[in-house]
């Protein structure tokens, strides 16, 4: 993974696979604390205690096509390389909370990357019902609520080409000024 | 600056000139978005497909995000499933190939042999 936006997209795919109907993503960029926090919360199927112990193991996976599962180990490595940490909390049957932190000024801290693109890719995923994305950088912040968009465009689907294109441009215009020129 | 008000106007406009938009079935483009796909560059490919479909105003094409397809070494992989169920798998897709795939395969109905997974794997 090249940047943080790709880690985010990858982690959210786990929530989708856990059949979450509501996914909340919170991205906090704090220059004073010198910290980047990425929080992903879902109401999916969660993990058992046994699975929770195994989840950081790259040779553990629930998929059947391969014997490795690298999503979580990749993220953990990235966090630890940048003086941060990865916390995963899960209750079977009710959801998972994941929090990844990075030291912002650390030389190995991944760049933020194209956050808008990742948020867009999540928003147009066919299996998601509700998706709330919040980004905060000092005094600037924005919140994207998928159900608001769905309501506005109803009875049309958000998968209509013109709606998708609109969301794509909307996210770019609102997110890029907040994170500044970091791409 | 795009605001949500504009989106409402766009919706009303679209509703007005809605002909027979919703037909059952149609072509489905599936993009592999597992860890392998994302690391190999599936996201820009997905976004490019959305842009191209909107640009060409294709009415019967849907985009689906799927997990790992089991051929991680050949990601980004996309599968095009036609209305009649025929499926075509393209491998190592990049942004530049998207335009070609849309034009020749989706609009022209012709498979692009050199991009097929079966051709690349050989």
CSV table of C-alpha atoms in Angstrom, one decimal:
chain,number,residue,atom,x,y,z
A,1,UNK,CA,0.0,0.0,0.0
A,2,UNK,CA,1.4,3.4,-1.0
A,3,UNK,CA,-0.6,5.7,1.2
A,4,UNK,CA,-3.1,6.0,4.0
A,5,UNK,CA,-6.1,6.3,1.7
A,6,UNK,CA,-5.5,2.8,0.4
A,7,UNK,CA,-5.2,1.3,3.9
A,8,UNK,CA,-8.5,2.9,4.7
A,9,UNK,CA,-10.2,1.5,1.6
A,10,UNK,CA,-8.7,-1.9,2.4
A,11,UNK,CA,-9.8,-1.9,6.0
A,12,UNK,CA,-13.4,-0.8,5.1
A,13,UNK,CA,-13.6,-3.8,2.7
A,14,UNK,CA,-13.3,-6.0,5.8
A,15,UNK,CA,-16.4,-4.2,7.3
A,16,UNK,CA,-18.3,-4.8,4.1
A,17,UNK,CA,-17.3,-8.5,4.1
A,18,UNK,CA,-18.6,-8.6,7.7
A,19,UNK,CA,-22.0,-7.6,6.3
A,20,UNK,CA,-22.0,-4.3,8.1
A,21,UNK,CA,-25.0,-2.1,7.2
A,22,UNK,CA,-23.5,1.1,8.8
A,23,UNK,CA,-19.8,2.1,8.6
A,24,UNK,CA,-18.4,5.1,10.3
A,25,UNK,CA,-15.0,6.4,9.4
A,26,UNK,CA,-13.3,9.2,11.3
A,27,UNK,CA,-10.0,10.7,10.2
A,28,UNK,CA,-8.4,13.1,12.6
A,29,UNK,CA,-5.3,15.0,11.6
A,30,UNK,CA,-3.8,16.7,14.6
A,31,UNK,CA,-0.8,18.9,14.0
A,32,UNK,CA,-0.5,19.9,17.6
A,33,UNK,CA,-0.5,16.4,19.0
A,34,UNK,CA,1.5,15.4,15.9
A,35,UNK,CA,-0.8,12.5,15.3
A,36,UNK,CA,-3.0,11.0,12.6
A,37,UNK,CA,-5.9,8.9,13.8
A,38,UNK,CA,-8.0,6.7,11.6
A,39,UNK,CA,-11.0,5.1,13.2
A,40,UNK,CA,-13.3,2.7,11.5
A,41,UNK,CA,-16.5,1.5,13.2
A,42,UNK,CA,-18.9,-1.0,11.8
A,43,UNK,CA,-22.0,-2.9,12.9
A,44,UNK,CA,-21.0,-6.1,11.1
A,45,UNK,CA,-20.8,-9.6,12.4
A,46,UNK,CA,-17.8,-8.9,14.6
A,47,UNK,CA,-15.1,-11.4,15.6
A,48,UNK,CA,-14.9,-14.1,18.3
A,49,UNK,CA,-12.1,-13.7,20.9
A,50,UNK,CA,-10.3,-16.5,19.2
A,51,UNK,CA,-10.5,-14.7,15.8
A,52,UNK,CA,-9.4,-11.4,17.5
A,53,UNK,CA,-6.2,-13.1,18.7
A,54,UNK,CA,-5.5,-14.4,15.3
A,55,UNK,CA,-6.4,-11.4,13.2
A,56,UNK,CA,-2.9,-9.9,13.2
A,57,UNK,CA,-1.4,-13.1,12.0
A,58,UNK,CA,-0.7,-12.8,8.2
A,59,UNK,CA,-1.2,-16.6,7.9
A,60,UNK,CA,-4.8,-16.3,9.2
A,61,UNK,CA,-7.6,-15.6,6.9
A,62,UNK,CA,-11.3,-16.4,6.4
A,63,UNK,CA,-11.1,-16.4,2.7
A,64,UNK,CA,-10.8,-19.6,0.8
A,65,UNK,CA,-8.9,-18.5,-2.3
A,66,UNK,CA,-5.5,-18.0,-0.6
A,67,UNK,CA,-3.8,-19.0,2.7
A,68,UNK,CA,-2.7,-15.5,3.6
A,69,UNK,CA,-4.6,-12.5,4.9
A,70,UNK,CA,-2.4,-9.4,4.7
A,71,UNK,CA,-4.8,-6.5,5.2
A,72,UNK,CA,-4.5,-6.1,9.0
A,73,UNK,CA,-0.8,-7.1,9.2
A,74,UNK,CA,0.1,-4.4,6.6
A,75,UNK,CA,-1.7,-1.7,8.5
A,76,UNK,CA,-0.2,-2.8,11.8
A,77,UNK,CA,3.3,-2.6,10.3
A,78,UNK,CA,2.6,0.8,8.8
A,79,UNK,CA,1.4,2.1,12.2
A,80,UNK,CA,4.3,0.7,14.2
A,81,UNK,CA,6.9,2.0,11.7
A,82,UNK,CA,5.5,5.4,12.3
A,83,UNK,CA,5.5,5.3,16.1
A,84,UNK,CA,1.8,4.6,16.2
A,85,UNK,CA,-0.4,1.7,17.1
A,86,UNK,CA,-3.3,-0.4,15.9
A,87,UNK,CA,-6.1,-1.2,18.3
A,88,UNK,CA,-8.9,-3.6,17.3
A,89,UNK,CA,-12.0,-4.1,19.5
A,90,UNK,CA,-14.7,-6.4,18.5
A,91,UNK,CA,-17.8,-8.0,19.9
A,92,UNK,CA,-19.2,-11.0,18.1
A,93,UNK,CA,-22.6,-10.2,16.6
A,94,UNK,CA,-22.5,-6.5,17.2
A,95,UNK,CA,-19.5,-5.0,15.4
A,96,UNK,CA,-15.9,-4.0,15.3
A,97,UNK,CA,-14.0,-0.8,16.1
A,98,UNK,CA,-10.5,-0.3,14.7
A,99,UNK,CA,-8.2,2.6,15.5
A,100,UNK,CA,-4.9,3.2,13.8
A,101,UNK,CA,-2.6,6.0,14.9
A,102,UNK,CA,0.5,7.4,13.3
A,103,UNK,CA,3.0,10.0,14.3
A,104,UNK,CA,2.4,12.6,11.7
A,105,UNK,CA,5.9,14.0,11.4
A,106,UNK,CA,7.5,10.6,11.4
A,107,UNK,CA,9.6,9.9,8.3
A,108,UNK,CA,7.9,6.6,7.8
A,109,UNK,CA,4.3,7.9,8.3
A,110,UNK,CA,2.5,7.1,5.0
A,111,UNK,CA,1.2,10.2,3.1
A,112,UNK,CA,-2.5,10.7,3.3
A,113,UNK,CA,-3.0,10.1,-0.4
A,114,UNK,CA,-6.2,10.5,-2.4
A,115,UNK,CA,-8.7,10.3,0.5
A,116,UNK,CA,-11.5,11.6,-1.6
A,117,UNK,CA,-11.1,8.7,-4.1
A,118,UNK,CA,-11.2,6.1,-1.3
A,119,UNK,CA,-14.3,7.7,0.3
A,120,UNK,CA,-16.0,7.7,-3.1
A,121,UNK,CA,-15.1,4.1,-3.8
A,122,UNK,CA,-16.7,3.1,-0.4
A,123,UNK,CA,-19.8,5.3,-1.0
A,124,UNK,CA,-20.6,3.6,-4.3
A,125,UNK,CA,-20.2,0.1,-3.0
A,126,UNK,CA,-23.3,-1.8,-3.8
A,127,UNK,CA,-23.6,-3.5,-0.3
A,128,UNK,CA,-23.4,-0.4,1.9
A,129,UNK,CA,-26.6,1.1,3.4
A,130,UNK,CA,-25.1,3.8,5.6
A,131,UNK,CA,-21.7,5.3,5.5
A,132,UNK,CA,-20.6,8.3,7.6
A,133,UNK,CA,-17.2,9.9,6.9
A,134,UNK,CA,-15.8,12.6,9.0
A,135,UNK,CA,-12.5,14.3,8.5
A,136,UNK,CA,-11.0,16.9,10.8
A,137,UNK,CA,-7.8,18.9,10.4
A,138,UNK,CA,-7.4,21.6,13.0
A,139,UNK,CA,-10.4,23.9,12.8
A,140,UNK,CA,-11.5,22.5,9.4
A,141,UNK,CA,-13.8,19.5,9.2
A,142,UNK,CA,-16.4,18.0,6.9
A,143,UNK,CA,-18.9,15.2,7.3
A,144,UNK,CA,-20.3,13.1,4.5
A,145,UNK,CA,-23.4,11.1,5.2
A,146,UNK,CA,-24.4,8.6,2.5
A,147,UNK,CA,-28.1,8.4,3.5
A,148,UNK,CA,-28.5,12.2,3.0
A,149,UNK,CA,-27.4,11.8,-0.6
A,150,UNK,CA,-29.6,8.8,-1.1
A,151,UNK,CA,-32.5,10.9,0.2
A,152,UNK,CA,-31.8,13.8,-2.1
A,153,UNK,CA,-31.6,11.7,-5.2
A,154,UNK,CA,-34.5,9.3,-4.5
A,155,UNK,CA,-36.3,7.8,-6.3
A,156,UNK,CA,-33.1,7.5,-8.4
A,157,UNK,CA,-30.3,5.2,-7.3
A,158,UNK,CA,-27.0,6.7,-6.3
A,159,UNK,CA,-25.5,4.3,-8.8
A,160,UNK,CA,-26.9,6.4,-11.7
A,161,UNK,CA,-23.9,7.6,-13.6
A,162,UNK,CA,-24.6,11.3,-13.1
A,163,UNK,CA,-25.0,10.9,-9.4
A,164,UNK,CA,-21.8,8.9,-9.0
A,165,UNK,CA,-20.0,11.6,-11.0
A,166,UNK,CA,-21.5,14.2,-8.8
A,167,UNK,CA,-20.4,12.6,-5.6
A,168,UNK,CA,-16.9,12.1,-7.0
A,169,UNK,CA,-16.5,15.8,-7.7
A,170,UNK,CA,-18.3,16.9,-4.5
A,171,UNK,CA,-15.9,14.8,-2.3
A,172,UNK,CA,-12.9,16.1,-4.2
A,173,UNK,CA,-13.9,19.7,-3.7
A,174,UNK,CA,-14.7,19.4,0.0
A,175,UNK,CA,-11.9,17.1,1.2
A,176,UNK,CA,-8.9,18.4,-0.7
A,177,UNK,CA,-9.0,21.9,0.9
A,178,UNK,CA,-9.1,20.3,4.3
A,179,UNK,CA,-6.1,18.1,3.9
A,180,UNK,CA,-4.3,20.7,1.9
A,181,UNK,CA,-1.9,19.9,-0.8
A,182,UNK,CA,-0.9,16.5,0.6
A,183,UNK,CA,-1.7,14.0,-2.1
B,1,UNK,CA,-18.4,24.9,-5.9
B,2,UNK,CA,-20.7,21.9,-5.9
B,3,UNK,CA,-23.4,22.0,-3.3
B,4,UNK,CA,-26.1,19.5,-2.4
B,5,UNK,CA,-28.7,22.0,-3.7
B,6,UNK,CA,-27.2,21.5,-7.2
B,7,UNK,CA,-27.7,17.7,-6.8
B,8,UNK,CA,-31.4,18.2,-6.2
B,9,UNK,CA,-31.7,20.2,-9.4
B,10,UNK,CA,-29.8,17.5,-11.3
B,11,UNK,CA,-32.1,14.9,-10.0
B,12,UNK,CA,-35.2,16.8,-11.1
B,13,UNK,CA,-33.7,17.2,-14.5
B,14,UNK,CA,-32.9,13.5,-14.8
B,15,UNK,CA,-36.3,12.5,-13.7
B,16,UNK,CA,-37.8,14.7,-16.4
B,17,UNK,CA,-35.9,13.1,-19.2
B,18,UNK,CA,-36.1,9.6,-17.9
B,19,UNK,CA,-37.0,7.4,-20.8
B,20,UNK,CA,-36.8,3.7,-20.3
B,21,UNK,CA,-33.9,3.9,-18.0
B,22,UNK,CA,-34.4,0.9,-15.8
B,23,UNK,CA,-34.1,-2.2,-17.8
B,24,UNK,CA,-33.6,-5.4,-16.1
B,25,UNK,CA,-30.1,-6.9,-16.3
B,26,UNK,CA,-27.6,-5.2,-18.5
B,27,UNK,CA,-23.9,-5.5,-18.4
B,28,UNK,CA,-22.1,-5.7,-15.1
B,29,UNK,CA,-18.5,-4.7,-14.6
B,30,UNK,CA,-17.0,-6.4,-11.5
B,31,UNK,CA,-13.8,-4.9,-10.1
B,32,UNK,CA,-11.7,-7.0,-7.7
B,33,UNK,CA,-11.2,-4.9,-4.5
B,34,UNK,CA,-9.4,-7.3,-2.1
B,35,UNK,CA,-6.2,-6.3,-0.4
B,36,UNK,CA,-4.3,-7.5,-3.5
B,37,UNK,CA,-6.5,-5.6,-5.9
B,38,UNK,CA,-6.2,-2.3,-3.9
B,39,UNK,CA,-2.5,-2.6,-3.6
B,40,UNK,CA,-2.1,-3.2,-7.3
B,41,UNK,CA,-4.2,-0.1,-8.2
B,42,UNK,CA,-7.8,-1.2,-8.4
B,43,UNK,CA,-9.2,2.1,-7.0
B,44,UNK,CA,-8.1,4.4,-9.9
B,45,UNK,CA,-9.4,1.7,-12.3
B,46,UNK,CA,-12.8,1.7,-10.6
B,47,UNK,CA,-13.0,5.5,-10.6
B,48,UNK,CA,-12.0,5.6,-14.2
B,49,UNK,CA,-14.8,3.2,-15.1
B,50,UNK,CA,-17.3,5.5,-13.3
B,51,UNK,CA,-16.0,8.5,-15.2
B,52,UNK,CA,-16.1,6.8,-18.5
B,53,UNK,CA,-19.6,5.4,-18.0
B,54,UNK,CA,-20.9,8.9,-17.1
B,55,UNK,CA,-19.0,10.5,-20.0
B,56,UNK,CA,-20.4,8.1,-22.6
B,57,UNK,CA,-23.8,8.2,-20.9
B,58,UNK,CA,-24.0,4.4,-20.9
B,59,UNK,CA,-27.4,3.4,-19.6
B,60,UNK,CA,-27.2,-0.3,-19.0
B,61,UNK,CA,-23.9,-0.8,-17.4
B,62,UNK,CA,-23.5,-1.4,-13.7
B,63,UNK,CA,-20.3,-1.5,-11.6
B,64,UNK,CA,-19.9,-4.0,-8.8
B,65,UNK,CA,-17.0,-4.2,-6.3
B,66,UNK,CA,-16.0,-7.7,-5.4
B,67,UNK,CA,-13.4,-9.3,-3.2
B,68,UNK,CA,-10.3,-11.2,-4.1
B,69,UNK,CA,-10.8,-13.4,-7.2
B,70,UNK,CA,-7.9,-15.7,-6.4
B,71,UNK,CA,-5.4,-14.5,-9.0
B,72,UNK,CA,-3.6,-12.0,-6.9
B,73,UNK,CA,-0.5,-11.9,-9.1
B,74,UNK,CA,-2.6,-10.6,-12.0
B,75,UNK,CA,-4.5,-7.8,-10.2
B,76,UNK,CA,-6.1,-5.4,-10.9
B,77,UNK,CA,-8.6,-7.8,-12.4
B,78,UNK,CA,-12.0,-6.9,-13.8
B,79,UNK,CA,-14.8,-9.2,-15.0
B,80,UNK,CA,-17.4,-8.2,-17.5
B,81,UNK,CA,-20.6,-10.2,-17.2
B,82,UNK,CA,-22.9,-9.7,-20.2
B,83,UNK,CA,-26.7,-9.8,-20.0
B,84,UNK,CA,-26.7,-13.4,-21.3
B,85,UNK,CA,-24.2,-14.5,-18.7
B,86,UNK,CA,-21.0,-14.7,-20.7
B,87,UNK,CA,-18.1,-13.5,-18.7
B,88,UNK,CA,-14.8,-12.0,-19.8
B,89,UNK,CA,-11.9,-11.5,-17.4
B,90,UNK,CA,-9.3,-8.9,-18.0
B,91,UNK,CA,-6.1,-8.8,-16.0
B,92,UNK,CA,-3.5,-6.2,-15.0
B,93,UNK,CA,-5.9,-3.5,-16.0
B,94,UNK,CA,-4.7,0.1,-15.7
B,95,UNK,CA,-6.4,3.5,-16.2
B,96,UNK,CA,-5.3,3.7,-19.8
B,97,UNK,CA,-6.9,0.4,-20.7
B,98,UNK,CA,-10.3,1.4,-19.2
B,99,UNK,CA,-11.2,3.7,-22.1
B,100,UNK,CA,-10.3,1.0,-24.6
B,101,UNK,CA,-12.3,-1.6,-22.8
B,102,UNK,CA,-15.4,0.6,-22.6
B,103,UNK,CA,-15.1,1.5,-26.3
B,104,UNK,CA,-14.3,-1.8,-27.8
B,105,UNK,CA,-15.9,-4.3,-25.5
B,106,UNK,CA,-18.8,-2.6,-23.8
B,107,UNK,CA,-19.9,-0.4,-26.7
B,108,UNK,CA,-18.4,-2.4,-29.6
B,109,UNK,CA,-19.1,-5.8,-28.3
B,110,UNK,CA,-15.6,-7.1,-29.1
B,111,UNK,CA,-13.3,-8.8,-26.7
B,112,UNK,CA,-9.8,-7.4,-26.5
B,113,UNK,CA,-7.7,-10.5,-26.7
B,114,UNK,CA,-4.4,-9.2,-25.5
B,115,UNK,CA,-5.8,-8.0,-22.2
B,116,UNK,CA,-7.6,-11.2,-21.3
B,117,UNK,CA,-6.4,-13.1,-18.2
B,118,UNK,CA,-6.1,-16.2,-20.2
B,119,UNK,CA,-3.8,-14.5,-22.6
B,120,UNK,CA,-1.6,-12.8,-20.0
B,121,UNK,CA,-1.3,-16.0,-17.8
B,122,UNK,CA,0.0,-18.0,-20.7
